[in-house]
Coordinates of C-alpha atoms (C1' of nucleotides) in Angstrom, one line a residue:
Chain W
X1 CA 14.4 -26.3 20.9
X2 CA 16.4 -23.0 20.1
X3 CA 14.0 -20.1 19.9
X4 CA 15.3 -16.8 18.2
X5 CA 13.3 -15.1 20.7
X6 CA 15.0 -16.3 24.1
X7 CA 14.9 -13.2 26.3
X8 CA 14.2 -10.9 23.5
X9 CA 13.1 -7.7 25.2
X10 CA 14.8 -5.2 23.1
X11 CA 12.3 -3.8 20.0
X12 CA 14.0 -2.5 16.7
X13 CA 14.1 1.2 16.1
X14 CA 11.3 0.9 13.2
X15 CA 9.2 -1.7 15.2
X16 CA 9.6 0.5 18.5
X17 CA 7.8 3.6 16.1
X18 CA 5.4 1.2 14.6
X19 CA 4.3 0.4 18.1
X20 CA 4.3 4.4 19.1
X21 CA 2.1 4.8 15.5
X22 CA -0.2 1.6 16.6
X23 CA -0.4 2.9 20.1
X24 CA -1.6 6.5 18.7
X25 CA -4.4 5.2 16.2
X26 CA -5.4 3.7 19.8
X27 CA -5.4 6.2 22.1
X28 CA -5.1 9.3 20.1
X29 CA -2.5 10.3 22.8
X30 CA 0.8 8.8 23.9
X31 CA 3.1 9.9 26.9
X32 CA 7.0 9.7 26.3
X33 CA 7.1 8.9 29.8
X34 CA 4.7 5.3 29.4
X35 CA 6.5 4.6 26.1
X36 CA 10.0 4.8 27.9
X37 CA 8.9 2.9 31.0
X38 CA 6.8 0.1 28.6
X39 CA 9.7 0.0 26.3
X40 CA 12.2 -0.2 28.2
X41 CA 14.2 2.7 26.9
X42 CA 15.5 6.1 27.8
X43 CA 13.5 9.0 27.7
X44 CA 16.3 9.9 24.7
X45 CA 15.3 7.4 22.5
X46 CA 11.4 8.2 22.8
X47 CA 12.2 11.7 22.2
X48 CA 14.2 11.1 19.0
X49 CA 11.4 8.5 17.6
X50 CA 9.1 11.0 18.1
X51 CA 10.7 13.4 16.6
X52 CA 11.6 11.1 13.3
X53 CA 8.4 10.7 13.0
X54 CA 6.7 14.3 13.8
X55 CA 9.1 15.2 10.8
X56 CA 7.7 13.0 8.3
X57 CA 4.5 13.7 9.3
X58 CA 3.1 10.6 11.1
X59 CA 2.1 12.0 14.2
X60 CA 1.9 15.7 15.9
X61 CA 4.8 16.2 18.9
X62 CA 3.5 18.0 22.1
X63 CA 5.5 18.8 25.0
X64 CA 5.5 15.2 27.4
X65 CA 4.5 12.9 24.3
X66 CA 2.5 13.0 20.9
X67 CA -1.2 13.4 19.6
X68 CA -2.6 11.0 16.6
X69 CA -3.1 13.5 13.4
X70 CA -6.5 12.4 13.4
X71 CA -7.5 13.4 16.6
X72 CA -8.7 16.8 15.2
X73 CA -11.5 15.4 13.8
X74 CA -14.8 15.7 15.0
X75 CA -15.8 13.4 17.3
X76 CA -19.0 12.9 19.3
X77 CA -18.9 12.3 22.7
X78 CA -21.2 9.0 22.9
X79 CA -18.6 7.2 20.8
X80 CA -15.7 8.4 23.1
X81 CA -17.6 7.3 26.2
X82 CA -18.5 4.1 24.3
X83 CA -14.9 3.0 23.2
X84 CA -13.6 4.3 26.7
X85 CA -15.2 1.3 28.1
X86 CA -14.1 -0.9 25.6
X87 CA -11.1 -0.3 26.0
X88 CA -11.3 -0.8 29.8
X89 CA -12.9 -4.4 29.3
X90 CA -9.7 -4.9 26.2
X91 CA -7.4 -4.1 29.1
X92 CA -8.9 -6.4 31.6
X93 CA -9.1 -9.1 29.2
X94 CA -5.9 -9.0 27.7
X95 CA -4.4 -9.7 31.3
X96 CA -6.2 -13.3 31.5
X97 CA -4.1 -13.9 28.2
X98 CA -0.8 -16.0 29.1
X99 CA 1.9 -17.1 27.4
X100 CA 0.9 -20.6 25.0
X101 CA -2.2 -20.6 25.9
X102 CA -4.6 -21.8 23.0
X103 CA -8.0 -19.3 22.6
X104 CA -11.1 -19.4 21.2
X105 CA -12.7 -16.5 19.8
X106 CA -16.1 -14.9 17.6
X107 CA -15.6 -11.6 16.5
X108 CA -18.0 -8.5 17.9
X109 CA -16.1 -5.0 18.5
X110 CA -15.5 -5.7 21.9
X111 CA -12.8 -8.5 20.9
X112 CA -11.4 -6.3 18.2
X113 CA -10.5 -4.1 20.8
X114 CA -8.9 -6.5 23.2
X115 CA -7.3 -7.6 20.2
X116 CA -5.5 -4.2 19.8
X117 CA -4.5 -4.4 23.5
X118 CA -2.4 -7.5 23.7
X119 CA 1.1 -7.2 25.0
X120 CA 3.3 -7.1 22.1
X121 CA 5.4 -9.7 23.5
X122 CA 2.7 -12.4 23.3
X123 CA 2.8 -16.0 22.5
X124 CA -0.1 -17.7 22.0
X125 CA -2.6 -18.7 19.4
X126 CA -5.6 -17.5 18.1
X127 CA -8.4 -19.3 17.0
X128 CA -11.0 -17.6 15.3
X129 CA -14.6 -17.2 13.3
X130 CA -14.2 -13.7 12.7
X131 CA -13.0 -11.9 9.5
X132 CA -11.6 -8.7 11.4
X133 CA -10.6 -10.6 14.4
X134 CA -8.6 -12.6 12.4
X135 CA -7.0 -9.5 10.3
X136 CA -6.1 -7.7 13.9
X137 CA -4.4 -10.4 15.7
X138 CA -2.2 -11.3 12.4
X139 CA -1.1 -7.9 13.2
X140 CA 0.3 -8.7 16.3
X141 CA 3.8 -9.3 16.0
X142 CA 4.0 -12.9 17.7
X143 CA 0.8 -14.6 18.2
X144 CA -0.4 -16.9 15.9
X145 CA -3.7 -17.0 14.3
X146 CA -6.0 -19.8 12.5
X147 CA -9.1 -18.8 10.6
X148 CA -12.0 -21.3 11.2
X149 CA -13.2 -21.7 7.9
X150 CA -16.7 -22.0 6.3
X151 CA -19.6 -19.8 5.2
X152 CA -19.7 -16.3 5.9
X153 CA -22.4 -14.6 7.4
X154 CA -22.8 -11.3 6.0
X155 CA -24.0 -9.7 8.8
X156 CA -22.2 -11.2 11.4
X157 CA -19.0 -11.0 9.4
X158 CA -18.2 -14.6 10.8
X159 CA -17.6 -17.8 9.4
X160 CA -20.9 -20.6 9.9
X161 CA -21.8 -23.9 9.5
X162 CA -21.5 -27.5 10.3
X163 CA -18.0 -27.1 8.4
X164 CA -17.0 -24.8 11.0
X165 CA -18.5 -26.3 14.0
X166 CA -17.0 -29.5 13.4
X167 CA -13.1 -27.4 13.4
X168 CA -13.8 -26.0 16.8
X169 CA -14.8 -29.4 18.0
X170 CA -11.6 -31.1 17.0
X171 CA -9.9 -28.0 19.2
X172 CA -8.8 -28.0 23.3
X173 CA -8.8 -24.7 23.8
X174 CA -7.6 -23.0 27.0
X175 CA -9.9 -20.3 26.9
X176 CA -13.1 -19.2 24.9
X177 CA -13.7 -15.1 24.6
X178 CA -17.4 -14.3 23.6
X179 CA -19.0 -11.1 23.0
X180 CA -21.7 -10.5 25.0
X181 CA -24.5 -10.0 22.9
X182 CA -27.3 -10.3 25.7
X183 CA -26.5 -11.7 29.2
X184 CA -29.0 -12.5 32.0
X185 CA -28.8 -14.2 34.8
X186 CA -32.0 -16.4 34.6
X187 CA -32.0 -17.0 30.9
X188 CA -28.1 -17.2 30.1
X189 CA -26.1 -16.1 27.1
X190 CA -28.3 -15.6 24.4
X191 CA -28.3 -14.6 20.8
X192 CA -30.4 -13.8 17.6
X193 CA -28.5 -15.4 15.2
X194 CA -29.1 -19.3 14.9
X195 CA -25.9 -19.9 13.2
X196 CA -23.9 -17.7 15.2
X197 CA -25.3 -19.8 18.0
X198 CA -23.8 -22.7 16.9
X199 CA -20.1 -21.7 16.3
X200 CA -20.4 -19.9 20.1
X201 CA -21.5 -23.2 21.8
X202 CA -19.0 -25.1 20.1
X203 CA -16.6 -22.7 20.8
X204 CA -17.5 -23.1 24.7
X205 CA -17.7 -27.0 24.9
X206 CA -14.4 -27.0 22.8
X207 CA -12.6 -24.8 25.8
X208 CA -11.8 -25.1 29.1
X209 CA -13.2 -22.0 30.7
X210 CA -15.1 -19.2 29.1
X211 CA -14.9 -15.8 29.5
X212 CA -17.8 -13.4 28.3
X213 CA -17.2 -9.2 27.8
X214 CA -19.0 -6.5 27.0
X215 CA -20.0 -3.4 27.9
X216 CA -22.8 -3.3 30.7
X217 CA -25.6 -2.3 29.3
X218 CA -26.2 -4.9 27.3
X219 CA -26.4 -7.2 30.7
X220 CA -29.9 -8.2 31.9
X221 CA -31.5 -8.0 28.3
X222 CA -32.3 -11.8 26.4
X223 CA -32.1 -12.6 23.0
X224 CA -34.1 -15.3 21.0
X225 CA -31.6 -18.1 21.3
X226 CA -30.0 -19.2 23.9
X227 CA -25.8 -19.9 23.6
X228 CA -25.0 -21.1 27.1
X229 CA -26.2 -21.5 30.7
X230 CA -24.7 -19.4 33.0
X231 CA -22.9 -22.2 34.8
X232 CA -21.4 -22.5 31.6
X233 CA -19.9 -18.8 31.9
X234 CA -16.9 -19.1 34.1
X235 CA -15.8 -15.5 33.8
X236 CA -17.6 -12.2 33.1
X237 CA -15.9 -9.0 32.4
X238 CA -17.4 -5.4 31.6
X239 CA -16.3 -1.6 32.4
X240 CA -17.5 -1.7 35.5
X241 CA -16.1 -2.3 38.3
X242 CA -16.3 -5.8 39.6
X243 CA -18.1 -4.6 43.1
X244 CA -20.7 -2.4 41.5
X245 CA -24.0 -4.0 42.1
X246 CA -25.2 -4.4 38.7
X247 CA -22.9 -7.4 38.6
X248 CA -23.5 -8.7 42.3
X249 CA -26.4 -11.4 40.5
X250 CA -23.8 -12.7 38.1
X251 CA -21.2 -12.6 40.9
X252 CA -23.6 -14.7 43.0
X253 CA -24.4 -17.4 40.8
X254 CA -20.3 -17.7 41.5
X255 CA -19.2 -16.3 38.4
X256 CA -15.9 -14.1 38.6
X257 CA -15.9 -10.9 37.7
X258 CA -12.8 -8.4 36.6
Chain J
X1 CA 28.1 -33.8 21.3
X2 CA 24.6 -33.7 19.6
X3 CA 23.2 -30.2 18.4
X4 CA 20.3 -28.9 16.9
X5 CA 19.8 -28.9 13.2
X6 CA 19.9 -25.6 12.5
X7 CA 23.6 -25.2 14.1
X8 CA 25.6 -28.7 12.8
X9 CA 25.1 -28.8 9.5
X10 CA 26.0 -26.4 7.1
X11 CA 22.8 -25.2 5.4
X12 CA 22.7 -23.8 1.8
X13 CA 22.0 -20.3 1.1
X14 CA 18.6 -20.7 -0.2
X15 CA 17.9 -23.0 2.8
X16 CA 18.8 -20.1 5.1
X17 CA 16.5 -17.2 3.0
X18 CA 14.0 -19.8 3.1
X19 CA 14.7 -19.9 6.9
X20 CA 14.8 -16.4 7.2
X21 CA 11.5 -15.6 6.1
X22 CA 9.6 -18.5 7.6
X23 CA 10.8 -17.0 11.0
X24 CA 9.9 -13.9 10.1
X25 CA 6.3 -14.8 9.0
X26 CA 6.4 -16.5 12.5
X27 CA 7.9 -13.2 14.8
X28 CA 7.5 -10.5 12.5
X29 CA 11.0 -9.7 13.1
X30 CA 14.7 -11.1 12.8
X31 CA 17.4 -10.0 14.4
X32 CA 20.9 -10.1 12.1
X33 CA 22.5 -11.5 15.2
X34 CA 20.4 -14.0 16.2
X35 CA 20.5 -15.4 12.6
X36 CA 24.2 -15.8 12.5
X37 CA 24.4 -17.5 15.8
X38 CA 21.9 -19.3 15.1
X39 CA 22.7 -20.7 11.6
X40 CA 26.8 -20.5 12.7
X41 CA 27.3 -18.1 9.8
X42 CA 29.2 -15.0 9.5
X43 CA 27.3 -11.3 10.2
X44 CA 28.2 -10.6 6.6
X45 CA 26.5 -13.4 5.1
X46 CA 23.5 -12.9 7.3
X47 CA 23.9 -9.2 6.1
X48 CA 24.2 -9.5 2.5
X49 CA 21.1 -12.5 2.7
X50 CA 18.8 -9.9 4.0
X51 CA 20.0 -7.7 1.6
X52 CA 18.9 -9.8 -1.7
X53 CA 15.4 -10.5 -0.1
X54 CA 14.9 -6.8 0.6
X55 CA 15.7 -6.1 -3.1
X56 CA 13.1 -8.8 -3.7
X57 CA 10.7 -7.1 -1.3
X58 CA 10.3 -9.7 0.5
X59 CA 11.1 -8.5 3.6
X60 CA 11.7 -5.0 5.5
X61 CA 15.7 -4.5 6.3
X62 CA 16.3 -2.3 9.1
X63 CA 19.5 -1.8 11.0
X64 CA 20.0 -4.9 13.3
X65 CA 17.7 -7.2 11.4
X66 CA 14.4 -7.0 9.5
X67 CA 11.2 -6.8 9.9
X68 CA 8.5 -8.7 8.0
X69 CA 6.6 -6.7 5.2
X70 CA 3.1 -6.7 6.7
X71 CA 4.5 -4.8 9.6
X72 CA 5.2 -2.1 7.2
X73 CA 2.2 -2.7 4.5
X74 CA -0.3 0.0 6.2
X75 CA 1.8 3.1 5.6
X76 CA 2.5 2.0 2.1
X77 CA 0.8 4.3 0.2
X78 CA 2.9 4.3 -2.9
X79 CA -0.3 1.8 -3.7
X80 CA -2.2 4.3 -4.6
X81 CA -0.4 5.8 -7.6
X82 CA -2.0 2.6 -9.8
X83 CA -5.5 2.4 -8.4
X84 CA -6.4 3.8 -12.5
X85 CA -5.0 0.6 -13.9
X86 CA -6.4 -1.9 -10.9
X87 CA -9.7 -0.5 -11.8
X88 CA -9.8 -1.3 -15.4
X89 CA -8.7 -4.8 -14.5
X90 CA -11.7 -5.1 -12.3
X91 CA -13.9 -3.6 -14.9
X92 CA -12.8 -6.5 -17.4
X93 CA -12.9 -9.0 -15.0
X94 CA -16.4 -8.5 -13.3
X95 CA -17.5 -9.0 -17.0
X96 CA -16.3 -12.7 -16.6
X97 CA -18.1 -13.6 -13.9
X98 CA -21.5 -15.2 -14.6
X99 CA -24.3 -15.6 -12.1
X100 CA -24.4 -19.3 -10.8
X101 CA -20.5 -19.4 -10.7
X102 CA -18.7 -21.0 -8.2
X103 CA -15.1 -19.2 -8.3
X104 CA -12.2 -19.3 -6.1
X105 CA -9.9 -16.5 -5.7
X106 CA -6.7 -15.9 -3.7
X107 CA -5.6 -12.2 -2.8
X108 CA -3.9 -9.1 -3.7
X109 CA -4.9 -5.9 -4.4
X110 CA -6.4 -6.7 -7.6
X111 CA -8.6 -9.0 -6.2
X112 CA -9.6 -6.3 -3.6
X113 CA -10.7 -3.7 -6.7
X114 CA -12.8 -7.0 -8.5
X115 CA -14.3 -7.5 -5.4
X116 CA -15.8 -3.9 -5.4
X117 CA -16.4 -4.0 -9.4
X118 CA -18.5 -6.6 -9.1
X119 CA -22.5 -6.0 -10.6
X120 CA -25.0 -5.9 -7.4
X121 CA -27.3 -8.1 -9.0
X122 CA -24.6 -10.6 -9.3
X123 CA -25.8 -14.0 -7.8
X124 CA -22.5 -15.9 -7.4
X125 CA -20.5 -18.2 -4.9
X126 CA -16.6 -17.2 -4.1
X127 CA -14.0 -18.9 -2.0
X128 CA -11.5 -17.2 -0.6
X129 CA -8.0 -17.7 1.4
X130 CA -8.0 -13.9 1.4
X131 CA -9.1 -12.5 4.7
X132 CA -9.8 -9.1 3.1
X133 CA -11.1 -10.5 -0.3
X134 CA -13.4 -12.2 1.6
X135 CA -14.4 -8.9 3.8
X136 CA -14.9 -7.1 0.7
X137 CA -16.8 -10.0 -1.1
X138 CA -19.3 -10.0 1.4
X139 CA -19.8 -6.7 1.5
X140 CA -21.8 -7.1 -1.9
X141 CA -25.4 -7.8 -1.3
X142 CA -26.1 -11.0 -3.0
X143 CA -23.0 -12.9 -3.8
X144 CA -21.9 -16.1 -1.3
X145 CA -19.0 -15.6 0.2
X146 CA -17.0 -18.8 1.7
X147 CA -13.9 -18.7 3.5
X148 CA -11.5 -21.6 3.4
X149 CA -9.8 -22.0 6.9
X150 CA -6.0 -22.9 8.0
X151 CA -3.6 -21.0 10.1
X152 CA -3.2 -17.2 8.8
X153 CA 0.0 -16.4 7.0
X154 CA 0.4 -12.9 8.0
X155 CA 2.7 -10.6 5.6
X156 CA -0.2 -12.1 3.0
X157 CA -2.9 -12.3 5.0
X158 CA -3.7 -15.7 3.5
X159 CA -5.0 -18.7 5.2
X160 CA -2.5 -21.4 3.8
X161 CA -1.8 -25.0 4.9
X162 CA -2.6 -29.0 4.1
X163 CA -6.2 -27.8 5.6
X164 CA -7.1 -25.4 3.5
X165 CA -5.3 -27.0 0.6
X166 CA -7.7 -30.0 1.4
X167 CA -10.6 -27.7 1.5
X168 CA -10.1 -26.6 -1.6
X169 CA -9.3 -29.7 -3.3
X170 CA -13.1 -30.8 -2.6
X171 CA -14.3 -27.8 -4.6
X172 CA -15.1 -27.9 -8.6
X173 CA -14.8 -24.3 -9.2
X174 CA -16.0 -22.5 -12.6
X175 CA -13.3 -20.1 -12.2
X176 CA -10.2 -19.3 -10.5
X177 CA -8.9 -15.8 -10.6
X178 CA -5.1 -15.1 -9.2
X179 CA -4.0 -12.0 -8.7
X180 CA -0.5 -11.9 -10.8
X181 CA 2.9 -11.9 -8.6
X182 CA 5.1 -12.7 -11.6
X183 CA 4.1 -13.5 -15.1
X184 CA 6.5 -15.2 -17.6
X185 CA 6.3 -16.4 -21.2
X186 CA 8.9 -19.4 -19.9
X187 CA 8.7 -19.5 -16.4
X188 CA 5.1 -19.4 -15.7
X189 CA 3.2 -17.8 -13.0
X190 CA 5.4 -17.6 -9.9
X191 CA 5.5 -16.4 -6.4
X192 CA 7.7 -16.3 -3.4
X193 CA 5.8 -17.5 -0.3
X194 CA 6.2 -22.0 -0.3
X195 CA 2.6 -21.7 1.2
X196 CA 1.0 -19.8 -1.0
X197 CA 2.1 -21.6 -4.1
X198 CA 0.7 -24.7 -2.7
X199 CA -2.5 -22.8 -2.1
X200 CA -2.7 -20.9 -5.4
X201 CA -1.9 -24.8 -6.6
X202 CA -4.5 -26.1 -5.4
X203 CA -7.1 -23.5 -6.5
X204 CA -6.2 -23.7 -10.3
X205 CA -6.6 -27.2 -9.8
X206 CA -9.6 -27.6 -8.5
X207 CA -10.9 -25.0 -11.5
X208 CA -12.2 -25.1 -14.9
X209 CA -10.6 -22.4 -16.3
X210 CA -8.1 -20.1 -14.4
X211 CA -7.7 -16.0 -15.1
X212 CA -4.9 -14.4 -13.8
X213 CA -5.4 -10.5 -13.3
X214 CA -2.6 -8.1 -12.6
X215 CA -0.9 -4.7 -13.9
X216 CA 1.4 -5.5 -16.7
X217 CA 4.2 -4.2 -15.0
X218 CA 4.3 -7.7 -13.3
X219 CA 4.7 -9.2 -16.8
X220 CA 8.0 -10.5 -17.8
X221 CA 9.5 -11.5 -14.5
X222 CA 10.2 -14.3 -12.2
X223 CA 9.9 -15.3 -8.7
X224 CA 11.6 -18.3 -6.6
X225 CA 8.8 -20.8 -6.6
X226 CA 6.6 -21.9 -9.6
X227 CA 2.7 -21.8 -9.5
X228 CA 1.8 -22.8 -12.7
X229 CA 3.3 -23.5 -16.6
X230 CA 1.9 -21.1 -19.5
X231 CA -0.5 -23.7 -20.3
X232 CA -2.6 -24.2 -17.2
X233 CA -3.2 -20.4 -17.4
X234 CA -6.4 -19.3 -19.9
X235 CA -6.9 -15.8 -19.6
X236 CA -4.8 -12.6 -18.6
X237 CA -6.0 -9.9 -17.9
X238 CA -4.1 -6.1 -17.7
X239 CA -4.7 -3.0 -17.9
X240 CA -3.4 -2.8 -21.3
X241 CA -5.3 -3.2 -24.9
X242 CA -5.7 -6.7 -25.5
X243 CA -3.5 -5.7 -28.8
X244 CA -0.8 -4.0 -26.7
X245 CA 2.4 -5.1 -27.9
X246 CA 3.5 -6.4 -24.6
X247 CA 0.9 -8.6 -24.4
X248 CA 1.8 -10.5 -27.9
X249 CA 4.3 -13.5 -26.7
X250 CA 1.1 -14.0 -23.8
X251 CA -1.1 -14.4 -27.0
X252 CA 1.2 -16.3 -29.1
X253 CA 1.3 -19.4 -26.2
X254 CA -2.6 -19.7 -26.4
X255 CA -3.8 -17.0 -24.0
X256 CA -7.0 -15.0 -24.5
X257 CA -6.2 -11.5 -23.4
X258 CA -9.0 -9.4 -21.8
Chain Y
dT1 C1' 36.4 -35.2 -16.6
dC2 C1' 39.0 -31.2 -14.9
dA3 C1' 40.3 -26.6 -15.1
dA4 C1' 38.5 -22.0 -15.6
dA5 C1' 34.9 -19.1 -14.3
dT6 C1' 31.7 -17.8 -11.0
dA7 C1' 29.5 -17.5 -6.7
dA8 C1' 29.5 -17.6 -1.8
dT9 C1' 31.6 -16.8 2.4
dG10 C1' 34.6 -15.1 6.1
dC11 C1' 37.9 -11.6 7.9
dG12 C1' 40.2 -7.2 9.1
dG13 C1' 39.6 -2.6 9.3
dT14 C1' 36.7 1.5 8.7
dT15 C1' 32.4 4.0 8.9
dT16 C1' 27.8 4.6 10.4
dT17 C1' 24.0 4.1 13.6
dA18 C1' 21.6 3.7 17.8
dT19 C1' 21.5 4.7 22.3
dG20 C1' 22.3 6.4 26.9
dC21 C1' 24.2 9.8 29.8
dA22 C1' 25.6 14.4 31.4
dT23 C1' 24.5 19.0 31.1
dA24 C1' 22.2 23.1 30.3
dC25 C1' 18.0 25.0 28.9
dT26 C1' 12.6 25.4 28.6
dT27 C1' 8.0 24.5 29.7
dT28 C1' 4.4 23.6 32.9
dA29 C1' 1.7 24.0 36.8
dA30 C1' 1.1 24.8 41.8
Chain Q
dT1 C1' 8.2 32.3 41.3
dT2 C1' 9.9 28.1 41.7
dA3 C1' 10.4 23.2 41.6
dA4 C1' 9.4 19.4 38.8
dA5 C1' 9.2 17.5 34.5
dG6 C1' 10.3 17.6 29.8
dT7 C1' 13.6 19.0 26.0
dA8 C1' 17.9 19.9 23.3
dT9 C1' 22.7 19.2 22.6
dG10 C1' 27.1 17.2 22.6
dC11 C1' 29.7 13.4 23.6
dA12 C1' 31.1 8.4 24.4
dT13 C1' 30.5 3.8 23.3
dA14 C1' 29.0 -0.4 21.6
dA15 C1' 26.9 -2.6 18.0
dA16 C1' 25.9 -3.0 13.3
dA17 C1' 26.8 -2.1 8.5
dC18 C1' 30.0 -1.6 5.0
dC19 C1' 34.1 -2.4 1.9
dG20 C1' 37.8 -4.7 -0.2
dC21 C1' 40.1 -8.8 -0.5
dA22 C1' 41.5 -13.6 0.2
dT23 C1' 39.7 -18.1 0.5
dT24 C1' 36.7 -21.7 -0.4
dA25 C1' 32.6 -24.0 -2.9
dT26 C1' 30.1 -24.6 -6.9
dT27 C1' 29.1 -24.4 -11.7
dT28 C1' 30.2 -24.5 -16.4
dG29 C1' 31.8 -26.0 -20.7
dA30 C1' 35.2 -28.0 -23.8

DNA sequence: TCAAATAATGCGGTTTTATGCATACTTTAA
DNA sequence: TTAAAGTATGCATAAAACCGCATTATTTGA
């Protein structure tokens, strides 16, 4: 089949600044130097976009790059640290991610965040419980997304029920990303949430390997109900780094660790 | 020699609009190039089609293509400018909405502002195609929120499809509440998106009575696809007096006019 | 039905835009 | 202070957009 995309490597002007823009409510800080090198432009053309849009106000110019307009506000340094390491684990993740592959997802911040780090050029799709998962990988400009469709939990902000279970079981996905809600190594993957349970072992018999992330502390903690096994976990990823001994339990009971 | 559809036959101008956007609801982004090559037309036609569906806002022209309108939708803020009028809508339509109702509603803006008008001691089941009607219905305390599931269509951030038209068919509703795209004495309710229609189809359908809610400047025009005649329609609601003079020939074909 | 009216399309030539490169200048930090 | 990195400016070029016009489909209406 012809694709319009073939070897498509070149952005458009007004996508290139909408990825500058998406990049900032990220990072708060961009580098005209990364933006060249990921875009595959001259320094020129970073400098011009970001002067188009220092002018109409979208985003504050500094000598070497740009800083979000919102980074002025107050911020405390707890949430920094805390979304520092989510994006470490989005990064990590977002490298498993290749091209047609077929992925299962719940929602949790943590996935929202990986969401947001996906290379733009991306083809795969997206199946998913979550509300705002859903909303942030329709915003990626290639993937496609499914909603999994059935009651939603208020506080979960994910769809539940036997309507939903029974989607994910007529899925083969190739992967299956869960937010860790409470991982240990004798008791497993484990949740408080009975319905929530349900979609997430679904989710992880419909795939073919399962990846769980999260930031580290919430390892070595159990919840009421138990999601999986952990020979049922194929792959565990967190902000550490994969040879700090927190994870060397999870990494012996041969799970791989990013 | 046998080719690919797209390139041996000679395909009609609505055929290649109708093209146009489906690819860009599937990349985000066309380039004019690809397109002619593509659909072995000139630039110029290529050109001037992106140039009638950006003067129908259905897609974002930018030199060397177009991108789609979602891409685009988050820095729109000329939104705001009738966030008065939305709110009287939702006023008047939260007063329609009985506890013990099962309603079905699509999304827009509208929707969005009923969402948040809606009494907290309301006791009520909704269904939703709307990924953010159905974030904002849950947000209210009491109300049951259900979303229908299908592959998200992302410049409307709609799950549409034969899955979720199914879904829906095997719902009585008491309502159904559409947010107004185009509103005409003759033509009916219409809309641009193939998808959608069959979605928005399928709800009024599967209701008892259907509302449509909009600002009037929607009134009095037409769009490509049609949704519904006059007559399936039972109550409009704008921000105008029910006596407005505007709203007369809506009156005159049976309507009640909140 | 068929000719007139209208719409759609392609083409040549022109104008505009986007981009990279060369150069000279400015900021930054060791 | 000085070298390295970043910035501004002008210029060249290729691609895209535009414009008018000729040609070809399509629709309309007596």
């Amino acid at each position: 089949m012809h694709t319009l995309n073939a070897e498509n490597r070149e952005m458009l002007k007004k996508e290139r600044q909408e990825f500058i823009l998406h990049q900032l409510n990220l990072h708060n800080k961009v580098l005209s130097a990364d933006l060249s090198r990921n875009m595959n432009v001259s320094d020129d053309t970073i400098r011009r976009d970001l002067q188009e849009l220092s002018q109409t106000g979208r985003l504050i110019k500094v000598h070497g790059g740009a800083l979000s307009k919102s980074f002025h506000k107050a911020f405390d340094r707890q949430m920094v640290y805390s979304i520092e390491s989510k994006n470490i684990i989005a990064q990590k993740t977002a490298q498993l991610v290749q091209n047609g592959m077929y992925i299962l997802t719940a929602g949790g911040t943590s996935i929202l965040e990986f969401a947001k780090s996906l290379d733009p050029q991306l083809n795969a799709t997206f199946f998913t419980c979550s509300l705002n998962a859903a909303i942030e990988f329709a915003h990626h400009p290639s993937i496609e997304v499914v909603m999994i469709g059935d009651k939603v939990s208020k506080d979960a902000m994910l769809t539940t029920g036997a309507n939903a279970v029974q989607t994910i079981e007529s899925i083969q996905a190739d992967l299956c990303i869960l937010g860790i809600n409470s991982l240990d190594t004798s008791f497993g993957l484990s949740e408080n949430d009975w319905d929530v349970v349900q979609i997430k072992k679904a989710m992880i018999k419909a795939s073919k390997k399962t990846i769980c992330i999260g930031i580290s502390e919430k390892l070595n903690s159990q919840q009421k109900i138990k999601v999986a096994n952990m020979d049922e976990i194929d792959i565990l990823i967190t902000e550490l780094d994969p040879n700090h001994p927190t994870l060397a339990p999870f990494k012996r009971q041969g799970i791989t660790i990013y």
